[in-house]
Amino acid sequence: MNRERIDREMGESGIIIREAIADDAEKMLNYLEKIAAESDFLTFGPGEFKLTLEQEKDTLDSYSIKDNALFLVAEINGKIVGNLDFQGGSRPRTAHTGEFGISVLKDYWGQHIGKVLLKTLINWAKGTDLIRKINLRVRSDNERAKHLYQSVGFIEEGIISRDLLVDGTFYDSILMGLTID
């Protein structure tokens, strides 16, 4: 499959949405440590994302060689302020569907970065002729995220009870999906 480069600038804000590359590994690790401390809605907390620089480089490289994977960063003045990573299944029966994770630094909430990342993913998926379904899990009490996902067409498909355990409290996750036709 011919992979089209994603490079998108968001108006006058100077925010660029682009595919991550191995050279982003150090900035990405720093970003992940910062974002982990800013939100309890993620699947990891401070100090829990334990990849070496070489492992992160390998991870970022692996996205670029798969037809059904995409790793995006939102960047402003060379600083990563948001990201989205999507991976499809590794076998023929599941290669058409995958799940993504998304985050934006708290200082940049409300600037539509998450929505642009999502729309970039959806447009990419439509252009692959492979991806037919995008899935996600969102904590049931994350109203901002649920609203964002619904605003671009995701629908609720189910609930996973006690999916996350944060500071001794269990949280359910809502399964959401978007069909790509």
Short mmCIF file of C-alpha atoms in Angstrom, two decimals:
data_model
loop_
_atom_site.label_atom_id
_atom_site.label_comp_id
_atom_site.label_asym_id
_atom_site.label_seq_id
_atom_site.Cartn_x
_atom_site.Cartn_y
_atom_site.Cartn_z
CA MET A 1 0.00 0.00 0.00
CA ASN A 2 1.25 3.47 -0.83
CA ARG A 3 1.50 5.46 2.39
CA GLU A 4 0.64 9.13 2.07
CA ARG A 5 2.51 11.55 4.33
CA ILE A 6 0.32 13.31 6.84
CA ASP A 7 1.30 16.88 7.53
CA ARG A 8 -1.35 19.35 8.53
CA GLU A 9 -1.15 22.81 10.01
CA MET A 10 -3.96 24.15 12.18
CA GLY A 11 -4.50 27.72 11.06
CA GLU A 12 -2.64 30.49 12.85
CA SER A 13 -2.02 28.44 15.99
CA GLY A 14 1.14 26.94 14.51
CA ILE A 15 0.12 23.44 15.56
CA ILE A 16 1.25 20.75 13.14
CA ILE A 17 -0.25 17.26 12.96
CA ARG A 18 2.19 14.76 11.48
CA GLU A 19 3.27 11.14 11.62
CA ALA A 20 5.77 10.38 14.36
CA ILE A 21 9.27 9.25 13.43
CA ALA A 22 12.00 7.49 15.42
CA ASP A 23 13.73 10.82 16.04
CA ASP A 24 10.67 11.83 18.13
CA ALA A 25 11.37 9.10 20.69
CA GLU A 26 12.96 11.25 23.39
CA LYS A 27 10.33 14.00 23.07
CA MET A 28 7.62 11.34 23.08
CA LEU A 29 8.89 9.73 26.29
CA ASN A 30 9.00 13.16 27.97
CA TYR A 31 5.50 13.91 26.70
CA LEU A 32 4.14 10.61 28.00
CA GLU A 33 5.60 11.17 31.46
CA LYS A 34 4.06 14.65 31.60
CA ILE A 35 0.64 13.58 30.31
CA ALA A 36 0.57 10.67 32.80
CA ALA A 37 0.68 13.19 35.65
CA GLU A 38 -2.06 15.38 34.17
CA SER A 39 -4.94 12.94 33.78
CA ASP A 40 -6.34 9.90 35.57
CA PHE A 41 -8.29 8.98 32.42
CA LEU A 42 -5.28 7.30 30.78
CA THR A 43 -4.37 3.62 31.07
CA PHE A 44 -1.06 4.54 32.74
CA GLY A 45 0.07 6.89 35.47
CA PRO A 46 3.31 8.66 36.37
CA GLY A 47 6.33 6.35 36.25
CA GLU A 48 4.34 3.47 34.70
CA PHE A 49 5.34 3.98 31.07
CA LYS A 50 8.68 2.22 31.15
CA LEU A 51 10.31 2.14 27.73
CA THR A 52 13.94 2.88 27.02
CA LEU A 53 14.84 5.39 24.34
CA GLU A 54 15.78 2.54 21.99
CA GLN A 55 12.50 0.72 22.67
CA GLU A 56 10.53 3.89 21.92
CA LYS A 57 12.49 4.41 18.68
CA ASP A 58 11.70 0.83 17.67
CA THR A 59 8.04 1.35 18.54
CA LEU A 60 7.78 4.49 16.43
CA ASP A 61 9.62 2.80 13.55
CA SER A 62 7.23 -0.16 13.69
CA TYR A 63 4.21 2.05 12.96
CA SER A 64 5.68 3.31 9.69
CA ILE A 65 6.08 -0.16 8.20
CA LYS A 66 2.57 -1.45 8.94
CA ASP A 67 -0.33 -0.87 6.57
CA ASN A 68 -2.79 -0.80 9.46
CA ALA A 69 -1.03 1.34 12.04
CA LEU A 70 -0.62 5.09 12.46
CA PHE A 71 1.17 7.17 15.08
CA LEU A 72 0.41 10.90 15.01
CA VAL A 73 1.83 13.77 17.00
CA ALA A 74 0.52 17.29 17.43
CA GLU A 75 3.46 19.65 17.66
CA ILE A 76 3.92 23.35 18.32
CA ASN A 77 7.32 25.00 18.03
CA GLY A 78 8.96 21.57 18.09
CA LYS A 79 7.15 20.50 21.29
CA ILE A 80 4.78 17.51 21.27
CA VAL A 81 1.45 18.65 22.74
CA GLY A 82 -0.75 15.72 21.69
CA ASN A 83 -0.66 12.27 20.16
CA LEU A 84 -2.81 9.52 18.72
CA ASP A 85 -1.70 5.96 18.09
CA PHE A 86 -3.75 3.39 16.19
CA GLN A 87 -2.97 -0.27 15.56
CA GLY A 88 -4.93 -2.78 13.58
CA GLY A 89 -4.93 -6.50 14.21
CA SER A 90 -1.89 -8.62 13.38
CA ARG A 91 -3.78 -11.45 11.65
CA PRO A 92 -5.79 -11.42 8.42
CA ARG A 93 -9.09 -11.83 10.27
CA THR A 94 -8.45 -8.77 12.45
CA ALA A 95 -6.22 -6.59 10.24
CA HIS A 96 -9.24 -4.49 9.19
CA THR A 97 -10.00 -3.26 12.69
CA GLY A 98 -8.01 -1.65 15.46
CA GLU A 99 -8.03 0.52 18.55
CA PHE A 100 -6.48 3.88 19.26
CA GLY A 101 -5.33 5.93 22.21
CA ILE A 102 -5.27 9.71 22.24
CA SER A 103 -4.06 12.42 24.59
CA VAL A 104 -3.43 16.17 24.64
CA LEU A 105 -1.47 18.15 27.23
CA LYS A 106 -3.80 19.93 29.63
CA ASP A 107 -2.50 23.38 28.64
CA TYR A 108 -3.83 22.72 25.12
CA TRP A 109 -7.30 21.38 25.97
CA GLY A 110 -10.13 23.20 24.24
CA GLN A 111 -8.07 24.04 21.13
CA HIS A 112 -9.60 21.22 19.02
CA ILE A 113 -6.31 19.34 18.78
CA GLY A 114 -7.96 16.05 19.75
CA LYS A 115 -10.66 16.53 17.13
CA VAL A 116 -8.11 17.23 14.40
CA LEU A 117 -6.08 14.17 15.44
CA LEU A 118 -9.24 12.04 15.24
CA LYS A 119 -10.29 13.44 11.87
CA THR A 120 -6.79 12.80 10.56
CA LEU A 121 -7.04 9.17 11.73
CA ILE A 122 -10.48 8.76 10.12
CA ASN A 123 -9.35 10.27 6.81
CA TRP A 124 -6.25 8.08 6.82
CA ALA A 125 -8.37 4.98 7.55
CA LYS A 126 -10.74 5.79 4.68
CA GLY A 127 -7.75 6.02 2.34
CA THR A 128 -6.22 2.68 3.32
CA ASP A 129 -8.73 0.33 1.65
CA LEU A 130 -7.89 -1.92 4.62
CA ILE A 131 -9.27 -0.35 7.80
CA ARG A 132 -13.02 -0.95 8.08
CA LYS A 133 -13.57 -0.28 11.80
CA ILE A 134 -11.98 1.96 14.44
CA ASN A 135 -12.55 1.06 18.09
CA LEU A 136 -11.80 2.76 21.39
CA ARG A 137 -12.31 2.41 25.11
CA VAL A 138 -13.14 5.46 27.19
CA ARG A 139 -13.64 5.69 30.91
CA SER A 140 -17.37 5.98 31.57
CA ASP A 141 -16.98 9.22 33.56
CA ASN A 142 -14.86 10.99 30.92
CA GLU A 143 -17.63 13.20 29.55
CA ARG A 144 -15.35 15.47 27.49
CA ALA A 145 -13.84 12.52 25.63
CA LYS A 146 -17.20 10.81 25.04
CA HIS A 147 -18.57 14.04 23.57
CA LEU A 148 -15.53 14.38 21.29
CA TYR A 149 -15.85 10.81 20.00
CA GLN A 150 -19.58 11.16 19.39
CA SER A 151 -19.00 14.45 17.56
CA VAL A 152 -16.99 12.63 14.86
CA GLY A 153 -19.41 9.70 14.56
CA PHE A 154 -18.39 7.08 17.13
CA ILE A 155 -21.24 5.17 18.76
CA GLU A 156 -21.40 3.31 22.06
CA GLU A 157 -21.24 -0.46 21.62
CA GLY A 158 -20.78 -1.87 25.12
CA ILE A 159 -19.37 -1.58 28.62
CA ILE A 160 -16.42 -3.24 30.31
CA SER A 161 -17.05 -3.17 34.03
CA ARG A 162 -14.17 -2.54 36.46
CA ASP A 163 -11.83 -2.01 33.51
CA LEU A 164 -9.47 0.40 35.27
CA LEU A 165 -8.26 0.61 38.85
CA VAL A 166 -7.05 4.10 39.78
CA ASP A 167 -6.06 4.93 43.36
CA GLY A 168 -8.12 2.06 44.74
CA THR A 169 -11.28 2.90 42.74
CA PHE A 170 -12.64 0.78 39.87
CA TYR A 171 -13.92 2.49 36.73
CA ASP A 172 -15.98 1.07 33.89
CA SER A 173 -15.02 1.69 30.27
CA ILE A 174 -17.37 2.27 27.39
CA LEU A 175 -16.56 0.58 24.11
CA MET A 176 -17.16 2.83 21.10
CA GLY A 177 -16.72 2.20 17.41
CA LEU A 178 -16.77 3.86 14.01
CA THR A 179 -17.43 1.89 10.83
CA ILE A 180 -15.35 2.92 7.82
CA ASP A 181 -17.16 2.31 4.50
#
